[in-house]
Amino acid sequence: MKLFFIKILRFLLKPIFLLVYKRALPNFAEDFPGKRVFMISELPGGEIQWVGIHRRKANLGNTHPWNRYFNKPLDTYPKTLADIEAFLLSCKYVSDRITRSQSDFWEPPDIFEHRKTGDCEDHAIWAWRQLDDLGYKARLVLGKCKKWHAWVHILVNGRAYLLEATQKHKWFPYSQSYDAHWSVERVGKKKFAFFLHAESEESQSIGSPEFDYKWSQLDN
């Protein structure tokens, strides 16, 4: 009897789910191959959300030189967003204090994919690297989603998407809750461009000892 009611409930909820899915990702089929994923939402405003103010240099607090996150071969080769999502779902969110005994440590993707544990920037950097390898125009983003956080933006056909790499459940990230402060994009083999999205004292403090302290408090 219980199984019967579950089937009925799924049948009744399916149209609602499809409506929510279409609103969250109305252009998914056009912009991405493969089956739908739950880690991304389309950003309102399209390219406006993507652009930012270009900066030649920025200290964003990365543990290694930026090229270190791209110059080592990986052992995982996802072909679609669904493959990326499947791998990230198999990873566990664990703070740097536990994995590295440090307040903050940005794990290179070749190490992260074997440890399969890390915090928001570790998940996001791995996704950023894989998206870049697949040929997508993607950026690692630092900003706020209630608290300091890291995620990924993707630009496809003039539409901007948000990918929440730490999401472990099957509903879409609410893109309006994310406030980008800085983003970084790989624009050449050893070249990276930086973009300021929010001109505030908090944005300017990213990479400073004061910011590192705030970032280290995320998992406390």
mmCIF file of C-alpha atoms in Angstrom:
data_model
loop_
_atom_site.group_PDB
_atom_site.id
_atom_site.type_symbol
_atom_site.label_atom_id
_atom_site.label_comp_id
_atom_site.label_asym_id
_atom_site.label_seq_id
_atom_site.Cartn_x
_atom_site.Cartn_y
_atom_site.Cartn_z
ATOM 1 C CA MET A 1 0.000 0.000 0.000
ATOM 2 C CA LYS A 2 2.809 2.411 0.903
ATOM 3 C CA LEU A 3 4.520 1.794 -2.436
ATOM 4 C CA PHE A 4 1.245 2.480 -4.243
ATOM 5 C CA PHE A 5 0.871 5.891 -2.590
ATOM 6 C CA ILE A 6 4.493 6.748 -3.390
ATOM 7 C CA LYS A 7 3.845 6.003 -7.073
ATOM 8 C CA ILE A 8 0.699 8.142 -7.014
ATOM 9 C CA LEU A 9 2.602 10.991 -5.343
ATOM 10 C CA ARG A 10 5.367 10.825 -7.938
ATOM 11 C CA PHE A 11 2.775 10.879 -10.715
ATOM 12 C CA LEU A 12 1.089 13.959 -9.241
ATOM 13 C CA LEU A 13 4.343 15.796 -8.582
ATOM 14 C CA LYS A 14 5.944 15.113 -11.970
ATOM 15 C CA PRO A 15 4.186 18.020 -13.803
ATOM 16 C CA ILE A 16 5.250 20.399 -11.011
ATOM 17 C CA PHE A 17 8.845 19.199 -11.240
ATOM 18 C CA LEU A 18 8.883 19.628 -15.024
ATOM 19 C CA LEU A 19 7.513 23.164 -14.686
ATOM 20 C CA VAL A 20 10.191 24.085 -12.128
ATOM 21 C CA TYR A 21 12.868 22.500 -14.307
ATOM 22 C CA LYS A 22 11.815 24.436 -17.398
ATOM 23 C CA ARG A 23 11.813 27.706 -15.479
ATOM 24 C CA ALA A 24 15.210 27.037 -13.897
ATOM 25 C CA LEU A 25 16.831 25.803 -17.104
ATOM 26 C CA PRO A 26 14.676 26.874 -20.063
ATOM 27 C CA ASN A 27 17.599 26.651 -22.526
ATOM 28 C CA PHE A 28 19.452 23.646 -21.121
ATOM 29 C CA ALA A 29 18.833 21.302 -24.062
ATOM 30 C CA GLU A 30 20.065 23.944 -26.507
ATOM 31 C CA ASP A 31 23.210 24.846 -24.553
ATOM 32 C CA PHE A 32 24.406 21.513 -23.117
ATOM 33 C CA PRO A 33 24.559 17.950 -24.469
ATOM 34 C CA GLY A 34 23.384 15.051 -22.349
ATOM 35 C CA LYS A 35 20.755 14.675 -19.680
ATOM 36 C CA ARG A 36 19.649 17.403 -17.283
ATOM 37 C CA VAL A 37 21.575 18.174 -14.125
ATOM 38 C CA PHE A 38 20.577 19.726 -10.810
ATOM 39 C CA MET A 39 23.770 21.612 -9.996
ATOM 40 C CA ILE A 40 23.144 24.535 -12.335
ATOM 41 C CA SER A 41 20.648 27.347 -12.794
ATOM 42 C CA GLU A 42 20.479 30.009 -15.463
ATOM 43 C CA LEU A 43 21.534 33.419 -14.175
ATOM 44 C CA PRO A 44 19.069 36.253 -14.759
ATOM 45 C CA GLY A 45 20.561 38.983 -16.912
ATOM 46 C CA GLY A 46 22.663 36.697 -19.101
ATOM 47 C CA GLU A 47 26.008 38.239 -20.042
ATOM 48 C CA ILE A 48 25.444 41.153 -17.643
ATOM 49 C CA GLN A 49 26.025 38.709 -14.772
ATOM 50 C CA TRP A 50 29.144 37.455 -16.524
ATOM 51 C CA VAL A 51 31.034 40.592 -17.534
ATOM 52 C CA GLY A 52 32.482 42.268 -14.431
ATOM 53 C CA ILE A 53 35.292 44.838 -14.409
ATOM 54 C CA HIS A 54 38.530 43.466 -15.835
ATOM 55 C CA ARG A 55 41.599 43.579 -13.600
ATOM 56 C CA ARG A 56 45.094 42.590 -14.717
ATOM 57 C CA LYS A 57 45.999 41.176 -11.328
ATOM 58 C CA ALA A 58 44.156 40.100 -8.204
ATOM 59 C CA ASN A 59 45.114 38.362 -4.985
ATOM 60 C CA LEU A 60 42.216 36.013 -4.371
ATOM 61 C CA GLY A 61 43.874 33.840 -1.761
ATOM 62 C CA ASN A 62 44.727 30.875 -3.990
ATOM 63 C CA THR A 63 47.210 28.489 -2.351
ATOM 64 C CA HIS A 64 49.127 27.767 -5.573
ATOM 65 C CA PRO A 65 49.903 29.746 -8.753
ATOM 66 C CA TRP A 66 46.827 29.607 -10.971
ATOM 67 C CA ASN A 67 48.503 27.474 -13.615
ATOM 68 C CA ARG A 68 49.069 24.715 -11.041
ATOM 69 C CA TYR A 69 45.344 23.990 -11.182
ATOM 70 C CA PHE A 70 45.629 23.237 -14.910
ATOM 71 C CA ASN A 71 49.098 21.825 -15.624
ATOM 72 C CA LYS A 72 48.727 18.330 -14.159
ATOM 73 C CA PRO A 73 46.862 15.536 -15.986
ATOM 74 C CA LEU A 74 43.615 14.262 -14.506
ATOM 75 C CA ASP A 75 42.403 10.681 -14.251
ATOM 76 C CA THR A 76 38.725 11.502 -14.703
ATOM 77 C CA TYR A 77 37.396 12.473 -18.123
ATOM 78 C CA PRO A 78 33.764 13.600 -17.946
ATOM 79 C CA LYS A 79 32.132 14.235 -21.304
ATOM 80 C CA THR A 80 29.011 16.078 -20.154
ATOM 81 C CA LEU A 81 27.701 18.165 -17.271
ATOM 82 C CA ALA A 82 25.909 15.052 -16.045
ATOM 83 C CA ASP A 83 29.275 13.279 -15.751
ATOM 84 C CA ILE A 84 30.705 16.229 -13.815
ATOM 85 C CA GLU A 85 27.701 16.228 -11.505
ATOM 86 C CA ALA A 86 27.928 12.468 -10.933
ATOM 87 C CA PHE A 87 31.560 12.725 -9.845
ATOM 88 C CA LEU A 88 30.960 15.698 -7.547
ATOM 89 C CA LEU A 89 28.028 13.912 -5.925
ATOM 90 C CA SER A 90 30.429 11.119 -5.002
ATOM 91 C CA CYS A 91 32.704 13.586 -3.183
ATOM 92 C CA LYS A 92 32.322 14.640 0.424
ATOM 93 C CA TYR A 93 32.320 18.199 1.752
ATOM 94 C CA VAL A 94 35.026 18.405 4.424
ATOM 95 C CA SER A 95 36.704 21.540 5.781
ATOM 96 C CA ASP A 96 40.390 22.347 5.232
ATOM 97 C CA ARG A 97 40.915 22.203 8.981
ATOM 98 C CA ILE A 98 40.170 18.480 8.804
ATOM 99 C CA THR A 99 41.742 17.570 5.445
ATOM 100 C CA ARG A 100 44.833 19.783 5.644
ATOM 101 C CA SER A 101 44.993 21.009 9.248
ATOM 102 C CA GLN A 102 44.987 24.532 7.804
ATOM 103 C CA SER A 103 42.478 27.355 7.903
ATOM 104 C CA ASP A 104 42.390 27.503 4.092
ATOM 105 C CA PHE A 105 43.935 25.378 1.341
ATOM 106 C CA TRP A 106 42.934 25.344 -2.329
ATOM 107 C CA GLU A 107 43.373 21.745 -3.465
ATOM 108 C CA PRO A 108 44.620 21.146 -7.033
ATOM 109 C CA PRO A 109 42.062 19.122 -9.028
ATOM 110 C CA ASP A 110 44.421 16.193 -9.666
ATOM 111 C CA ILE A 111 44.714 15.679 -5.905
ATOM 112 C CA PHE A 112 41.060 16.430 -5.142
ATOM 113 C CA GLU A 113 39.788 13.775 -7.548
ATOM 114 C CA HIS A 114 41.699 11.088 -5.634
ATOM 115 C CA ARG A 115 40.946 12.336 -2.122
ATOM 116 C CA LYS A 116 37.316 13.097 -3.069
ATOM 117 C CA THR A 117 37.032 15.354 -0.036
ATOM 118 C CA GLY A 118 37.269 19.122 0.245
ATOM 119 C CA ASP A 119 35.379 22.351 0.767
ATOM 120 C CA CYS A 120 33.649 24.712 -1.652
ATOM 121 C CA GLU A 121 36.677 26.025 -3.543
ATOM 122 C CA ASP A 122 38.102 22.490 -3.939
ATOM 123 C CA HIS A 123 34.855 21.256 -5.515
ATOM 124 C CA ALA A 124 34.541 24.407 -7.645
ATOM 125 C CA ILE A 125 38.148 24.349 -8.906
ATOM 126 C CA TRP A 126 37.773 20.737 -10.047
ATOM 127 C CA ALA A 127 34.547 21.600 -11.902
ATOM 128 C CA TRP A 128 36.150 24.733 -13.407
ATOM 129 C CA ARG A 129 39.105 22.694 -14.681
ATOM 130 C CA GLN A 130 36.879 20.021 -16.210
ATOM 131 C CA LEU A 131 34.606 22.582 -17.878
ATOM 132 C CA ASP A 132 37.655 24.327 -19.334
ATOM 133 C CA ASP A 133 38.983 20.999 -20.626
ATOM 134 C CA LEU A 134 35.608 20.391 -22.314
ATOM 135 C CA GLY A 135 35.898 23.750 -24.090
ATOM 136 C CA TYR A 136 33.380 25.755 -22.074
ATOM 137 C CA LYS A 137 33.914 29.401 -21.247
ATOM 138 C CA ALA A 138 33.964 29.061 -17.467
ATOM 139 C CA ARG A 139 35.068 31.063 -14.444
ATOM 140 C CA LEU A 140 35.802 30.293 -10.829
ATOM 141 C CA VAL A 141 33.738 32.707 -8.730
ATOM 142 C CA LEU A 142 34.269 33.969 -5.187
ATOM 143 C CA GLY A 143 31.447 35.722 -3.431
ATOM 144 C CA LYS A 144 28.644 35.253 -0.973
ATOM 145 C CA CYS A 145 25.716 32.901 -0.649
ATOM 146 C CA LYS A 146 24.680 33.837 2.891
ATOM 147 C CA LYS A 147 28.383 33.444 3.744
ATOM 148 C CA TRP A 148 31.632 33.445 1.762
ATOM 149 C CA HIS A 149 31.521 30.789 -0.917
ATOM 150 C CA ALA A 150 33.044 29.580 -4.202
ATOM 151 C CA TRP A 151 31.193 28.350 -7.296
ATOM 152 C CA VAL A 152 31.443 28.402 -11.105
ATOM 153 C CA HIS A 153 29.917 30.518 -13.867
ATOM 154 C CA ILE A 154 29.525 29.229 -17.433
ATOM 155 C CA LEU A 155 28.746 31.320 -20.528
ATOM 156 C CA VAL A 156 27.022 29.543 -23.434
ATOM 157 C CA ASN A 157 25.283 31.209 -26.389
ATOM 158 C CA GLY A 158 25.122 34.525 -24.542
ATOM 159 C CA ARG A 159 23.497 32.908 -21.515
ATOM 160 C CA ALA A 160 25.205 32.734 -18.115
ATOM 161 C CA TYR A 161 24.798 29.767 -15.791
ATOM 162 C CA LEU A 162 25.706 29.144 -12.172
ATOM 163 C CA LEU A 163 27.104 25.749 -11.194
ATOM 164 C CA GLU A 164 26.974 24.889 -7.482
ATOM 165 C CA ALA A 165 29.727 22.282 -7.190
ATOM 166 C CA THR A 166 29.007 21.339 -3.563
ATOM 167 C CA GLN A 167 25.329 20.556 -4.066
ATOM 168 C CA LYS A 168 24.456 17.064 -2.829
ATOM 169 C CA HIS A 169 20.675 17.075 -3.340
ATOM 170 C CA LYS A 170 18.384 17.118 -6.343
ATOM 171 C CA TRP A 171 17.021 20.617 -6.540
ATOM 172 C CA PHE A 172 18.307 23.637 -8.370
ATOM 173 C CA PRO A 173 20.493 26.301 -6.745
ATOM 174 C CA TYR A 174 18.590 29.561 -6.289
ATOM 175 C CA SER A 175 20.779 31.834 -8.400
ATOM 176 C CA GLN A 176 19.382 35.047 -6.900
ATOM 177 C CA SER A 177 20.958 34.067 -3.564
ATOM 178 C CA TYR A 178 24.483 34.212 -5.014
ATOM 179 C CA ASP A 179 26.406 37.482 -4.941
ATOM 180 C CA ALA A 180 29.597 37.348 -7.030
ATOM 181 C CA HIS A 181 32.512 39.515 -5.879
ATOM 182 C CA TRP A 182 35.409 38.244 -8.013
ATOM 183 C CA SER A 183 35.873 35.737 -10.812
ATOM 184 C CA VAL A 184 38.883 34.320 -12.642
ATOM 185 C CA GLU A 185 38.978 32.856 -16.142
ATOM 186 C CA ARG A 186 41.690 30.918 -17.937
ATOM 187 C CA VAL A 187 42.290 32.789 -21.203
ATOM 188 C CA GLY A 188 45.480 31.084 -22.405
ATOM 189 C CA LYS A 189 47.843 28.232 -21.617
ATOM 190 C CA LYS A 190 49.389 30.179 -18.744
ATOM 191 C CA LYS A 191 47.194 33.273 -18.793
ATOM 192 C CA PHE A 192 44.355 34.170 -16.460
ATOM 193 C CA ALA A 193 42.017 37.168 -16.388
ATOM 194 C CA PHE A 194 40.392 38.562 -13.262
ATOM 195 C CA PHE A 195 37.045 40.310 -12.952
ATOM 196 C CA LEU A 196 35.587 42.425 -10.171
ATOM 197 C CA HIS A 197 31.813 42.114 -9.804
ATOM 198 C CA ALA A 198 31.131 44.052 -6.609
ATOM 199 C CA GLU A 199 33.033 47.217 -5.742
ATOM 200 C CA SER A 200 32.944 47.101 -1.970
ATOM 201 C CA GLU A 201 35.356 46.981 0.927
ATOM 202 C CA GLU A 202 34.648 43.265 1.282
ATOM 203 C CA SER A 203 35.561 42.643 -2.368
ATOM 204 C CA GLN A 204 38.783 44.609 -2.026
ATOM 205 C CA SER A 205 39.747 42.619 1.083
ATOM 206 C CA ILE A 206 39.730 39.241 -0.697
ATOM 207 C CA GLY A 207 43.167 37.675 -0.449
ATOM 208 C CA SER A 208 44.142 39.739 2.600
ATOM 209 C CA PRO A 209 44.910 38.197 6.013
ATOM 210 C CA GLU A 210 41.617 39.618 7.288
ATOM 211 C CA PHE A 211 39.716 37.887 4.492
ATOM 212 C CA ASP A 212 41.607 34.631 5.015
ATOM 213 C CA TYR A 213 40.446 34.699 8.623
ATOM 214 C CA LYS A 214 36.816 35.243 7.599
ATOM 215 C CA TRP A 215 37.082 32.448 5.019
ATOM 216 C CA SER A 216 38.564 30.104 7.620
ATOM 217 C CA GLN A 217 35.498 30.587 9.819
ATOM 218 C CA LEU A 218 33.103 29.112 7.229
ATOM 219 C CA ASP A 219 33.290 25.574 8.576
ATOM 220 C CA ASN A 220 33.455 26.427 12.283
#
